[in-house]
Coordinates of C-alpha atoms in Angstrom, one line a residue:
M23 CA 193.9 95.0 40.7
D24 CA 191.0 96.6 42.6
E25 CA 187.3 95.8 41.8
E26 CA 186.7 99.1 39.9
T27 CA 189.6 98.2 37.5
R28 CA 188.2 94.8 37.1
Y29 CA 184.8 96.2 36.3
E30 CA 186.3 98.4 33.6
A31 CA 187.9 95.3 32.1
V32 CA 184.5 93.6 32.1
R33 CA 182.9 96.7 30.5
S34 CA 185.5 96.7 27.7
R35 CA 185.3 92.9 27.4
D36 CA 189.1 92.7 27.6
A37 CA 190.2 89.1 26.8
R38 CA 193.6 89.8 28.3
F39 CA 192.1 89.2 31.7
D40 CA 190.3 85.9 30.9
G41 CA 191.5 83.4 33.5
E42 CA 192.9 86.2 35.7
F43 CA 189.6 86.7 37.4
F44 CA 185.9 85.9 36.9
F45 CA 182.7 87.9 37.6
A46 CA 179.3 86.8 38.6
V47 CA 175.9 88.5 38.3
E48 CA 173.7 88.2 41.3
T49 CA 170.5 88.8 39.4
T50 CA 171.1 85.9 37.0
G51 CA 173.1 83.4 39.1
I52 CA 175.7 83.1 36.3
Y53 CA 179.4 83.7 36.3
C54 CA 181.4 84.7 33.3
R55 CA 184.9 85.5 31.9
P56 CA 185.8 89.2 31.5
S57 CA 185.4 89.1 27.7
C58 CA 181.8 87.7 27.9
P59 CA 179.9 89.1 24.9
A60 CA 176.6 89.6 26.9
V61 CA 175.6 93.1 27.8
T62 CA 177.6 94.4 30.8
P63 CA 175.6 94.1 34.0
K64 CA 175.1 96.9 36.5
R65 CA 178.1 97.4 38.8
Q66 CA 176.0 96.8 42.0
N67 CA 175.0 93.4 40.7
V68 CA 178.5 92.2 40.0
R69 CA 180.8 90.1 42.3
F70 CA 184.4 89.1 41.5
Y71 CA 186.2 85.8 42.1
A72 CA 189.8 84.7 41.7
T73 CA 188.8 81.3 40.4
A74 CA 185.8 79.5 38.7
A75 CA 185.7 77.2 41.7
A76 CA 185.1 80.1 44.0
A77 CA 182.2 81.3 41.9
Q78 CA 180.7 77.8 41.7
S79 CA 181.0 77.5 45.5
S80 CA 179.0 80.7 45.9
G81 CA 176.2 79.1 43.9
F82 CA 176.8 80.6 40.4
R83 CA 176.7 78.4 37.3
A84 CA 178.9 78.8 34.2
C85 CA 177.6 81.0 31.4
R86 CA 176.7 79.0 28.4
R87 CA 177.7 81.8 26.1
C88 CA 181.3 82.5 27.1
R89 CA 182.2 79.2 28.8
P90 CA 184.2 80.7 31.6
D91 CA 185.5 77.2 32.6
A92 CA 187.4 77.2 29.2
V93 CA 189.8 80.0 29.7
P94 CA 193.6 79.7 30.0
G95 CA 195.0 79.3 33.5
S96 CA 196.1 82.2 35.5
A97 CA 199.8 83.0 35.0
E98 CA 199.9 84.0 38.7
W99 CA 200.1 80.4 39.8
N100 CA 203.2 79.8 37.7
V101 CA 205.0 82.8 39.1
R102 CA 204.1 82.4 42.8
A103 CA 206.5 80.1 44.8
D104 CA 204.4 80.2 48.1
V105 CA 202.2 77.5 49.4
V106 CA 199.1 78.8 47.5
G107 CA 200.9 78.8 44.1
R108 CA 202.3 75.4 44.8
A109 CA 198.9 74.0 45.8
M110 CA 197.2 75.4 42.7
R111 CA 199.8 73.7 40.5
L112 CA 199.4 70.4 42.3
I113 CA 195.6 70.6 42.1
A114 CA 195.8 71.3 38.4
D115 CA 198.1 68.2 38.0
G116 CA 195.3 66.1 39.5
V117 CA 196.9 65.4 42.9
V118 CA 193.6 65.8 44.9
D119 CA 191.9 63.3 42.6
R120 CA 194.6 60.8 43.0
E121 CA 195.7 61.3 46.6
G122 CA 193.0 63.4 48.3
V123 CA 193.4 66.6 50.3
G124 CA 195.7 64.7 52.8
G125 CA 198.1 63.8 50.0
L126 CA 198.1 67.4 48.8
A127 CA 198.8 68.7 52.3
E128 CA 201.6 66.1 52.8
R129 CA 203.3 67.2 49.6
L130 CA 203.1 70.9 50.7
G131 CA 204.4 70.1 54.2
Y132 CA 201.3 71.7 55.9
S133 CA 198.2 70.3 57.6
A134 CA 195.0 69.8 55.6
R135 CA 193.4 72.5 57.7
Q136 CA 196.2 75.0 56.9
V137 CA 195.9 74.3 53.2
Q138 CA 192.2 74.7 53.3
R139 CA 192.4 78.0 55.2
Q140 CA 195.1 79.5 52.9
L141 CA 193.4 78.6 49.7
T142 CA 190.1 79.8 50.8
A143 CA 191.6 83.1 51.9
E144 CA 193.5 83.6 48.7
V145 CA 191.3 82.2 45.9
G146 CA 187.9 81.8 47.6
A147 CA 187.7 78.0 47.4
G148 CA 189.3 75.1 49.1
P149 CA 191.1 72.2 47.4
V150 CA 188.0 70.0 47.1
A151 CA 186.0 72.8 45.3
L152 CA 189.0 73.5 43.0
A153 CA 189.3 69.9 42.0
R154 CA 185.6 69.6 41.6
A155 CA 185.6 72.5 39.1
Q156 CA 188.4 70.8 37.2
R157 CA 186.6 67.5 37.1
A158 CA 183.5 69.1 35.7
H159 CA 185.4 70.7 32.9
T160 CA 187.2 67.4 32.0
A161 CA 183.8 65.7 32.0
R162 CA 182.3 68.3 29.6
V163 CA 185.2 67.7 27.2
L164 CA 184.8 64.0 27.2
L165 CA 181.0 64.3 26.8
Q166 CA 181.3 66.5 23.8
T167 CA 184.3 64.9 22.1
T168 CA 184.0 61.2 22.6
G169 CA 181.3 58.6 22.3
L170 CA 182.1 57.0 25.7
P171 CA 179.2 56.0 27.9
V172 CA 178.3 58.5 30.5
T173 CA 179.2 56.1 33.3
E174 CA 182.7 55.6 32.0
I175 CA 183.2 59.4 31.6
A176 CA 182.2 59.9 35.3
F177 CA 185.0 57.8 36.5
A178 CA 187.5 58.9 33.9
A179 CA 187.0 62.6 34.9
G180 CA 187.8 61.7 38.5
F181 CA 184.4 61.4 40.2
A182 CA 183.9 58.9 43.0
S183 CA 180.4 58.0 41.9
V184 CA 177.9 58.5 39.1
R185 CA 175.6 60.4 41.5
Q186 CA 178.4 62.8 42.4
F187 CA 179.1 63.3 38.7
N188 CA 175.4 64.0 37.9
D189 CA 175.0 66.5 40.8
T190 CA 178.2 68.3 39.8
I191 CA 177.3 68.7 36.2
R192 CA 173.9 70.0 37.1
G193 CA 175.3 72.4 39.5
V194 CA 178.0 73.8 37.2
Y195 CA 176.2 73.7 33.8
A196 CA 172.5 73.7 34.8
A197 CA 172.1 70.6 32.6
T198 CA 172.3 66.8 32.9
P199 CA 175.3 65.0 31.2
T200 CA 173.0 63.8 28.5
E201 CA 171.7 67.3 27.8
L202 CA 175.2 68.6 27.8
R203 CA 176.2 66.1 25.2
A204 CA 173.1 66.8 23.1
E205 CA 173.8 70.5 23.3
G206 CA 177.0 70.0 21.3
R207 CA 175.1 67.9 18.7
R208 CA 172.4 70.6 18.3
R209 CA 175.0 73.2 17.7
G210 CA 176.8 71.3 14.9
K211 CA 179.4 69.3 16.8
A212 CA 178.0 65.8 16.6
V213 CA 180.2 63.1 18.2
P214 CA 181.2 60.6 15.6
R215 CA 180.7 56.9 16.5
D216 CA 184.4 56.2 16.3
A217 CA 185.3 59.0 18.8
T218 CA 186.7 56.6 21.3
P219 CA 190.0 56.6 23.3
S220 CA 191.6 54.6 20.6
A221 CA 191.0 57.4 18.1
G222 CA 192.4 59.9 20.6
V223 CA 190.9 63.0 22.3
P224 CA 191.0 66.1 20.1
L225 CA 192.3 69.1 22.0
R226 CA 192.6 72.9 21.5
L227 CA 195.2 74.1 23.9
A228 CA 194.4 77.8 24.6
Y229 CA 196.9 80.6 25.2
R230 CA 196.5 84.3 25.8
G231 CA 198.1 87.1 23.8
P232 CA 200.7 86.6 21.0
Y233 CA 202.4 83.2 20.8
Q234 CA 205.7 82.5 19.0
A235 CA 205.0 78.9 18.1
G236 CA 208.0 78.7 15.8
A237 CA 210.5 79.4 18.5
V238 CA 209.0 76.8 20.8
F239 CA 209.0 74.2 18.1
D240 CA 212.6 75.1 17.2
T241 CA 213.6 74.3 20.8
L242 CA 211.7 71.0 20.8
A243 CA 213.1 69.9 17.5
R244 CA 216.7 70.7 18.6
E245 CA 216.3 68.7 21.8
A246 CA 214.1 65.8 20.5
V247 CA 215.3 62.4 21.7
P248 CA 214.6 59.6 19.2
G249 CA 212.2 57.0 20.4
V250 CA 210.5 59.4 22.8
E251 CA 210.0 62.5 20.7
E252 CA 209.9 63.6 17.1
V253 CA 209.2 66.8 15.2
A254 CA 208.1 66.2 11.6
G255 CA 207.1 68.5 8.7
D256 CA 208.1 71.8 7.3
R257 CA 208.7 74.9 9.4
G258 CA 205.3 76.6 10.1
T259 CA 203.4 73.3 9.8
R260 CA 205.4 71.0 11.9
V261 CA 203.9 68.4 14.3
Y262 CA 205.5 67.6 17.6
R263 CA 204.9 64.1 18.9
R264 CA 206.0 62.4 22.1
T265 CA 205.3 59.7 24.6
L266 CA 204.1 60.5 28.1
R267 CA 204.5 58.5 31.4
L268 CA 201.4 59.3 33.5
P269 CA 200.0 58.3 36.9
Y270 CA 197.7 55.6 35.5
G271 CA 199.3 54.6 32.3
T272 CA 201.1 56.0 29.2
G273 CA 200.1 58.4 26.5
I274 CA 201.1 59.7 23.0
V275 CA 200.4 63.3 22.1
A276 CA 200.6 65.2 18.8
V277 CA 200.7 69.0 18.8
E278 CA 200.6 71.1 15.6
E279 CA 202.8 74.1 15.2
K280 CA 200.4 76.2 13.2
T281 CA 198.4 78.3 15.6
A282 CA 194.7 79.2 15.1
L283 CA 192.6 82.1 16.1
P284 CA 188.9 82.8 16.4
R285 CA 187.5 84.7 13.4
A286 CA 188.1 88.4 13.8
A287 CA 185.1 90.5 14.8
A288 CA 183.7 93.2 12.5
R289 CA 185.0 96.2 14.3
G290 CA 185.5 98.7 11.5
P291 CA 188.6 99.6 9.4
A292 CA 192.1 98.9 10.8
V293 CA 194.0 101.9 12.2
P294 CA 196.9 102.4 9.9
A295 CA 200.4 102.3 11.4
G296 CA 201.4 105.8 12.5
A297 CA 197.8 107.1 12.6
A298 CA 196.6 108.9 15.7
V299 CA 194.7 106.6 18.0
P300 CA 192.1 108.2 20.2
A301 CA 192.0 107.3 23.9
G302 CA 190.2 104.0 24.3
A303 CA 189.9 103.2 20.6
A304 CA 191.4 99.9 19.3
G305 CA 191.6 98.6 15.8
P306 CA 193.1 95.5 14.4
A307 CA 196.8 95.0 15.3
T308 CA 199.5 96.4 13.1
A309 CA 203.0 95.1 12.6
A310 CA 204.4 98.4 13.7
G311 CA 202.7 98.2 17.1
A312 CA 201.1 101.6 16.6
D313 CA 198.0 100.3 18.4
A314 CA 199.9 99.1 21.4
P315 CA 197.9 99.5 24.6
A316 CA 199.0 102.4 26.8
G317 CA 201.7 101.3 29.2
R318 CA 202.5 98.2 27.1
P319 CA 204.9 99.5 24.4
G320 CA 206.0 97.1 21.7
L321 CA 202.8 95.1 21.8
P322 CA 200.4 95.2 18.9
G323 CA 196.9 96.2 19.9
S324 CA 194.0 93.9 20.3
A325 CA 191.7 93.5 17.3
G326 CA 188.7 93.1 19.6
P327 CA 187.8 91.0 22.6
A328 CA 188.2 87.3 21.7
E329 CA 186.8 84.3 23.3
P330 CA 189.9 82.2 23.9
A331 CA 190.0 78.5 23.2
D332 CA 189.3 75.9 25.9
P333 CA 192.4 74.8 27.8
V334 CA 191.4 71.2 27.4
N335 CA 189.2 71.4 24.3
S336 CA 187.4 74.2 22.5
L337 CA 184.7 73.3 20.1
G338 CA 184.8 76.5 18.3
P339 CA 185.4 79.9 20.0
A340 CA 184.2 82.8 18.0
D341 CA 184.9 86.5 18.3
V342 CA 182.2 89.0 19.1
A343 CA 181.0 91.8 16.9
R344 CA 180.2 94.8 19.0
G345 CA 179.2 97.5 16.7
P346 CA 181.4 99.9 14.7
A347 CA 184.9 100.7 15.9
V348 CA 185.8 104.3 16.7
P349 CA 187.3 105.6 13.5
A350 CA 190.9 106.8 13.5
G351 CA 191.1 110.4 14.5
A352 CA 187.6 110.6 16.0
A353 CA 187.1 112.0 19.4
G354 CA 187.2 109.3 22.0
P355 CA 184.5 109.0 24.6
A356 CA 186.9 109.4 27.5
T357 CA 190.4 110.6 28.2
G358 CA 193.2 109.0 30.1
A359 CA 191.9 110.8 33.2
D360 CA 188.9 108.5 33.2
A361 CA 191.0 105.4 33.1
P362 CA 191.2 103.2 36.2
A363 CA 194.3 103.5 38.3
G364 CA 197.2 101.8 36.7
R365 CA 195.3 101.0 33.5
P366 CA 195.2 104.0 31.2
D367 CA 194.7 101.6 28.3
L368 CA 191.1 100.9 29.5
A369 CA 190.1 104.6 29.3
G370 CA 186.7 105.0 27.8
V371 CA 186.6 101.6 26.0
A372 CA 183.4 100.5 27.6
D373 CA 181.3 103.1 25.7
R374 CA 182.1 101.7 22.3
A375 CA 179.6 98.8 22.6
G376 CA 176.6 101.0 21.8
P377 CA 173.3 101.0 23.6
A378 CA 171.5 97.8 24.5
T379 CA 168.4 96.8 22.7
A380 CA 165.1 97.5 24.4
T381 CA 163.8 93.9 23.9
G382 CA 165.2 90.7 25.2
A383 CA 165.2 89.0 21.8
D384 CA 168.9 88.8 21.6
A385 CA 169.4 87.7 25.2
P386 CA 172.0 85.0 25.7
A387 CA 170.7 81.5 26.5
G388 CA 169.9 81.2 30.2
R389 CA 170.0 85.0 30.7
P390 CA 166.5 86.3 29.6
D391 CA 166.9 89.4 31.8
L392 CA 169.9 90.7 29.8
P393 CA 169.2 92.1 26.4
G394 CA 171.7 91.5 23.6
P395 CA 174.3 94.0 22.5
A396 CA 173.5 96.5 19.8
G397 CA 175.3 96.2 16.5
P398 CA 175.9 93.1 14.4
A399 CA 174.7 89.8 15.9
H400 CA 177.0 87.4 17.7
P401 CA 178.4 85.5 14.7
A402 CA 178.8 82.1 16.3
D403 CA 178.0 80.1 19.4
P404 CA 181.0 79.0 21.5
L405 CA 180.2 75.4 20.6
I406 CA 180.0 75.9 16.8
P407 CA 183.4 75.5 15.0
A408 CA 184.7 78.8 13.8
N409 CA 187.0 79.1 10.8
P410 CA 190.4 79.6 12.3
V411 CA 192.9 81.9 10.7
D412 CA 196.7 81.6 10.8
A413 CA 198.2 83.4 13.7
S414 CA 201.8 82.4 13.0
T415 CA 202.7 85.5 10.9
P416 CA 203.9 88.4 13.0
G417 CA 201.6 91.4 12.7
R418 CA 198.5 89.5 11.7
A419 CA 195.3 91.2 12.9
G420 CA 194.3 89.7 16.1
A421 CA 197.7 88.1 16.9
A422 CA 197.6 89.6 20.3
R423 CA 194.2 88.2 21.2
G424 CA 195.2 84.6 21.9
G425 CA 194.3 81.4 20.2
W426 CA 195.1 77.8 20.5
L427 CA 197.3 74.9 19.4
R428 CA 195.6 71.9 18.0
A429 CA 196.5 68.5 19.5
R430 CA 195.4 65.0 19.8
L431 CA 196.0 62.8 22.9
H432 CA 196.0 59.0 23.0
L433 CA 195.8 57.6 26.5
T434 CA 195.8 54.0 27.8
D435 CA 193.7 55.3 30.7
L436 CA 191.4 58.3 30.4
R437 CA 191.8 59.2 34.0
D438 CA 195.1 60.7 33.0
L439 CA 193.5 63.3 30.7
T440 CA 193.6 66.2 33.2
T441 CA 197.2 65.5 34.2
A442 CA 198.3 65.1 30.6
V443 CA 196.8 68.4 29.5
Q444 CA 198.4 70.3 32.4
R445 CA 201.8 68.9 31.5
L446 CA 201.4 69.9 27.9
R447 CA 200.4 73.4 29.0
R448 CA 203.6 73.6 31.0
L449 CA 205.7 72.2 28.2
F450 CA 204.4 74.8 25.8
D451 CA 204.1 77.6 28.4
L452 CA 200.5 78.3 27.5
D453 CA 199.4 79.9 30.8
A454 CA 202.0 82.7 30.6
D455 CA 201.0 86.4 30.6
P456 CA 202.9 87.8 27.6
Y457 CA 201.6 91.3 28.2
A458 CA 203.2 91.4 31.7
V459 CA 206.5 89.9 30.4
D460 CA 206.8 92.2 27.4
E461 CA 205.8 95.3 29.3
R462 CA 208.6 94.7 31.7
L463 CA 211.3 93.7 29.2
G464 CA 210.3 95.8 26.3
P465 CA 211.7 99.2 27.5
D466 CA 215.2 97.7 28.2
P467 CA 217.7 99.0 25.6
R468 CA 219.2 95.6 25.1
L469 CA 216.0 93.5 25.0
G470 CA 213.7 96.1 23.5
P471 CA 214.4 95.2 19.8
L472 CA 214.2 91.5 20.6
V473 CA 210.8 91.9 22.3
A474 CA 209.5 94.0 19.5
A475 CA 210.5 91.5 16.9
R476 CA 209.1 88.5 18.8
P477 CA 206.3 89.6 21.2
G478 CA 204.9 86.8 23.2
L479 CA 208.0 84.6 23.1
R480 CA 207.5 81.7 25.5
A481 CA 209.8 79.8 27.8
P482 CA 209.3 76.1 27.1
G483 CA 208.9 73.9 30.2
A484 CA 209.0 70.1 30.5
A485 CA 206.4 67.4 30.1
D486 CA 208.2 65.2 32.6
P487 CA 210.4 67.2 35.1
A488 CA 212.4 64.1 36.2
E489 CA 213.1 63.2 32.6
F490 CA 214.2 66.8 31.8
A491 CA 216.6 66.8 34.8
V492 CA 218.3 63.7 33.5
R493 CA 218.5 65.0 29.9
A494 CA 219.8 68.4 31.0
L495 CA 222.7 66.5 32.8
V496 CA 223.7 64.0 30.1
G497 CA 222.8 65.7 26.8
R498 CA 220.8 64.5 23.9
K499 CA 223.0 61.7 22.5
E500 CA 223.4 60.0 25.9
A501 CA 219.7 60.4 26.6
E502 CA 219.0 58.5 23.4
R503 CA 221.2 55.6 24.7
L504 CA 219.4 55.6 28.0
V505 CA 216.0 55.4 26.2
Q506 CA 217.1 52.4 24.1
Q507 CA 218.8 50.6 26.9
Y508 CA 216.5 51.3 29.9
G509 CA 213.3 52.8 28.5
K510 CA 210.0 51.0 28.7
A511 CA 208.9 49.8 25.3
L512 CA 205.4 50.8 24.2
D513 CA 202.9 47.9 23.8
T514 CA 202.1 49.4 20.4
P515 CA 204.8 51.6 18.8
S516 CA 203.5 54.7 16.9
G517 CA 205.8 55.4 14.0
T518 CA 209.2 56.4 15.4
L519 CA 207.8 56.6 19.0
T520 CA 208.8 53.3 20.6
H521 CA 209.6 54.0 24.3
V522 CA 208.7 55.9 27.4
F523 CA 211.7 57.6 29.0
P524 CA 213.2 55.4 31.7
E525 CA 212.1 56.0 35.3
P526 CA 214.5 57.4 37.8
G527 CA 214.4 54.1 39.9
V528 CA 215.6 52.1 36.9
L529 CA 218.4 54.5 36.1
A530 CA 219.5 54.6 39.8
E531 CA 220.1 50.9 39.8
A532 CA 221.8 50.8 36.4
E533 CA 224.0 53.9 36.3
G534 CA 226.6 55.4 38.6
G535 CA 228.4 58.8 39.0
T536 CA 226.5 62.0 38.9
L537 CA 223.6 60.5 36.8
G538 CA 223.2 57.7 39.4
A539 CA 223.2 60.1 42.3
L540 CA 220.6 62.3 40.5
A541 CA 218.4 59.3 39.6
S542 CA 218.6 58.0 43.2
A543 CA 217.6 61.4 44.6
L544 CA 214.7 61.7 42.2
A545 CA 213.5 58.1 43.0
D546 CA 213.6 58.4 46.8
G547 CA 212.2 61.9 47.0
T548 CA 215.4 63.7 48.1
V549 CA 215.0 65.9 45.1
R550 CA 211.3 66.8 44.3
L551 CA 210.5 68.3 40.9
D552 CA 206.8 67.9 40.8
A553 CA 204.4 70.7 40.1
G554 CA 204.2 71.7 43.8
A555 CA 207.9 71.4 44.6
D556 CA 209.5 74.3 46.6
R557 CA 211.9 75.7 44.0
D558 CA 214.5 76.9 46.5
D559 CA 214.6 73.6 48.3
A560 CA 214.8 71.7 45.0
A561 CA 217.7 73.8 43.8
A562 CA 219.6 73.3 47.1
A563 CA 219.1 69.6 47.0
L564 CA 220.3 69.4 43.4
L565 CA 223.5 71.4 44.3
A566 CA 224.2 69.0 47.1
L567 CA 224.5 66.1 44.7
P568 CA 228.1 65.2 43.6
G569 CA 229.0 66.5 40.2
M570 CA 226.0 68.9 39.8
D571 CA 227.1 72.3 38.7
P572 CA 225.1 75.6 39.0
R573 CA 224.4 75.9 35.3
H574 CA 222.6 72.5 35.2
V575 CA 220.7 73.3 38.4
A576 CA 219.6 76.7 36.9
L577 CA 218.4 74.9 33.6
I578 CA 216.5 72.4 35.7
R579 CA 214.9 75.1 37.7
M580 CA 214.0 77.1 34.6
R581 CA 212.5 74.2 32.6
A582 CA 211.5 71.4 34.9
L583 CA 210.2 73.6 37.7
G584 CA 208.8 76.4 35.4
D585 CA 210.5 79.2 37.4
P586 CA 210.0 82.4 35.3
D587 CA 212.8 84.2 37.1
V588 CA 216.0 82.2 36.6
A589 CA 219.4 83.7 35.7
L590 CA 222.1 81.3 34.4
P591 CA 225.5 81.7 36.0
D592 CA 227.3 82.5 32.7
E593 CA 224.6 85.0 31.4
P594 CA 224.8 88.7 32.3
V595 CA 221.2 89.1 33.4
P596 CA 220.6 92.2 35.5
D597 CA 218.1 92.3 38.4
A598 CA 216.2 95.0 36.4
W599 CA 214.7 92.1 34.4
R600 CA 213.1 90.5 37.4
P601 CA 210.7 88.7 37.7
W602 CA 211.0 87.6 34.1
R603 CA 214.7 86.7 33.7
T604 CA 213.8 83.3 32.3
Y605 CA 212.0 85.0 29.4
A606 CA 214.9 87.5 29.0
C607 CA 217.3 84.5 28.5
Q608 CA 214.9 83.1 25.9
H609 CA 215.0 86.3 23.9
I610 CA 218.8 86.5 24.1
W611 CA 219.3 82.8 23.1
Y612 CA 216.8 82.9 20.3
G613 CA 218.4 86.1 19.0
R614 CA 221.8 84.4 19.0
E615 CA 220.4 81.4 17.1
L616 CA 218.9 83.6 14.4
A617 CA 222.1 85.6 14.1
Q618 CA 224.2 82.4 13.7
A619 CA 221.7 81.0 11.2
G620 CA 221.9 84.2 9.2
S621 CA 225.7 84.2 9.2

């Protein structure tokens, strides 16, 4: 994507690109997400960055209005198998905080200087700056969701000293830690006195685009191993709970199936299914997909630019009212000829916001030089809880804008927060780009009806890659036996959750055959399945183990390594579905399950 196309996405406040890139305004010293509700700055004052860390390293601070540090992660890092993609996944998993840049480089098989050079060239920031941005975000979450002392939060977030913590928070948020905590209280999010680690950390796990939570929870319920996992409740309101083995301790997480969205913006009447849609106009999504963006058939249209929930914790994202929508049938401000190259769906959308006000009365906090947008006022601050609406029903207005899954995380050591959140994001496939996946698979005659019926279908990953590899090999019933016989018992059981899945080293000593060989390879590092593992090398090492067949290896690569382009040996998956064959398999399998259930 070139810079002019990015600027058009900023002008249209297109939330689909949140997390894919960031923009900074030289005249204000602030960086934002593409969907920031503030008035669009002049093109000559805008700079673009691949990551929030790159913007911070260039001296820009996070916008207080759109909270750019709170967007879903870029799907690019899940797709890429090169050293940069692997490094980004490892940094997100907290490797730099635990092992330093040297540990990161060793895992990647490169020198620290090579890693620094490649990351800086690709994403505009080195591993230290990327980890710093992540630590700052984790600290903000703990400041505004727990009553922990500031000093404890500094070390829990991964900072080496309180001074480093204070300097980073000031640099990123232009506020002291105490002011950042007080800001949440002023805006209606007071921290209760009992908001301690024992009460758990409340989370809102953000995703982009439509999300088929029911399909993910069906998979988790079918595979749940008693003692380690459980899925309780009625369909649509289920809760998934599981134990986690983490670098510093253990954890228990509960994730709700019912998804939530920011309240929809006042954008004018919905465009009825089948009505003519002018170039650049967008109304609330319809079940028929009549508002699908150009070039993205089968996807319902966006009901307006949303502010996605925070990947770690959102304290209340709210949508932005931007003036009346272009009525159905009205002449659009621009034709497809005016759209940026490769993005005809962005044609003319920037002109719908209306003229800016002449005064600065509506300027966002910290940006007095930018007047507020014309039209209805911004209905809520990003830190004030919005009333979520159910996004689980296909065709609901705004279902394509993104939302979040509610969760609560109990940790024995808060230093594991960042790692635990990233593993949950991989398990629920929250950083995926459903627009790119459905655009590729939707036109296929075989997959088209499946994609149209379930836009945004995800490919679940694994909370613990080594655990999944063992479970994929032995099956659910045998995994239950392993948990009861070799699993580590929790100090305090939580309902039916009593154990953490056994470590590979324990299984290697106790079991023989293929399971013993796999456990030994996982324990001694012959097979690496961590976030930064080379997928081809891991698959080759797995195939070299006695008794491992290609189907098991493909499943492990698909789920444990999060590879989006895996074809199982017994599935007729054509190359035309690349690079999203994993998602194609999910559509086929889920379609079969529904057909069998119906019969």
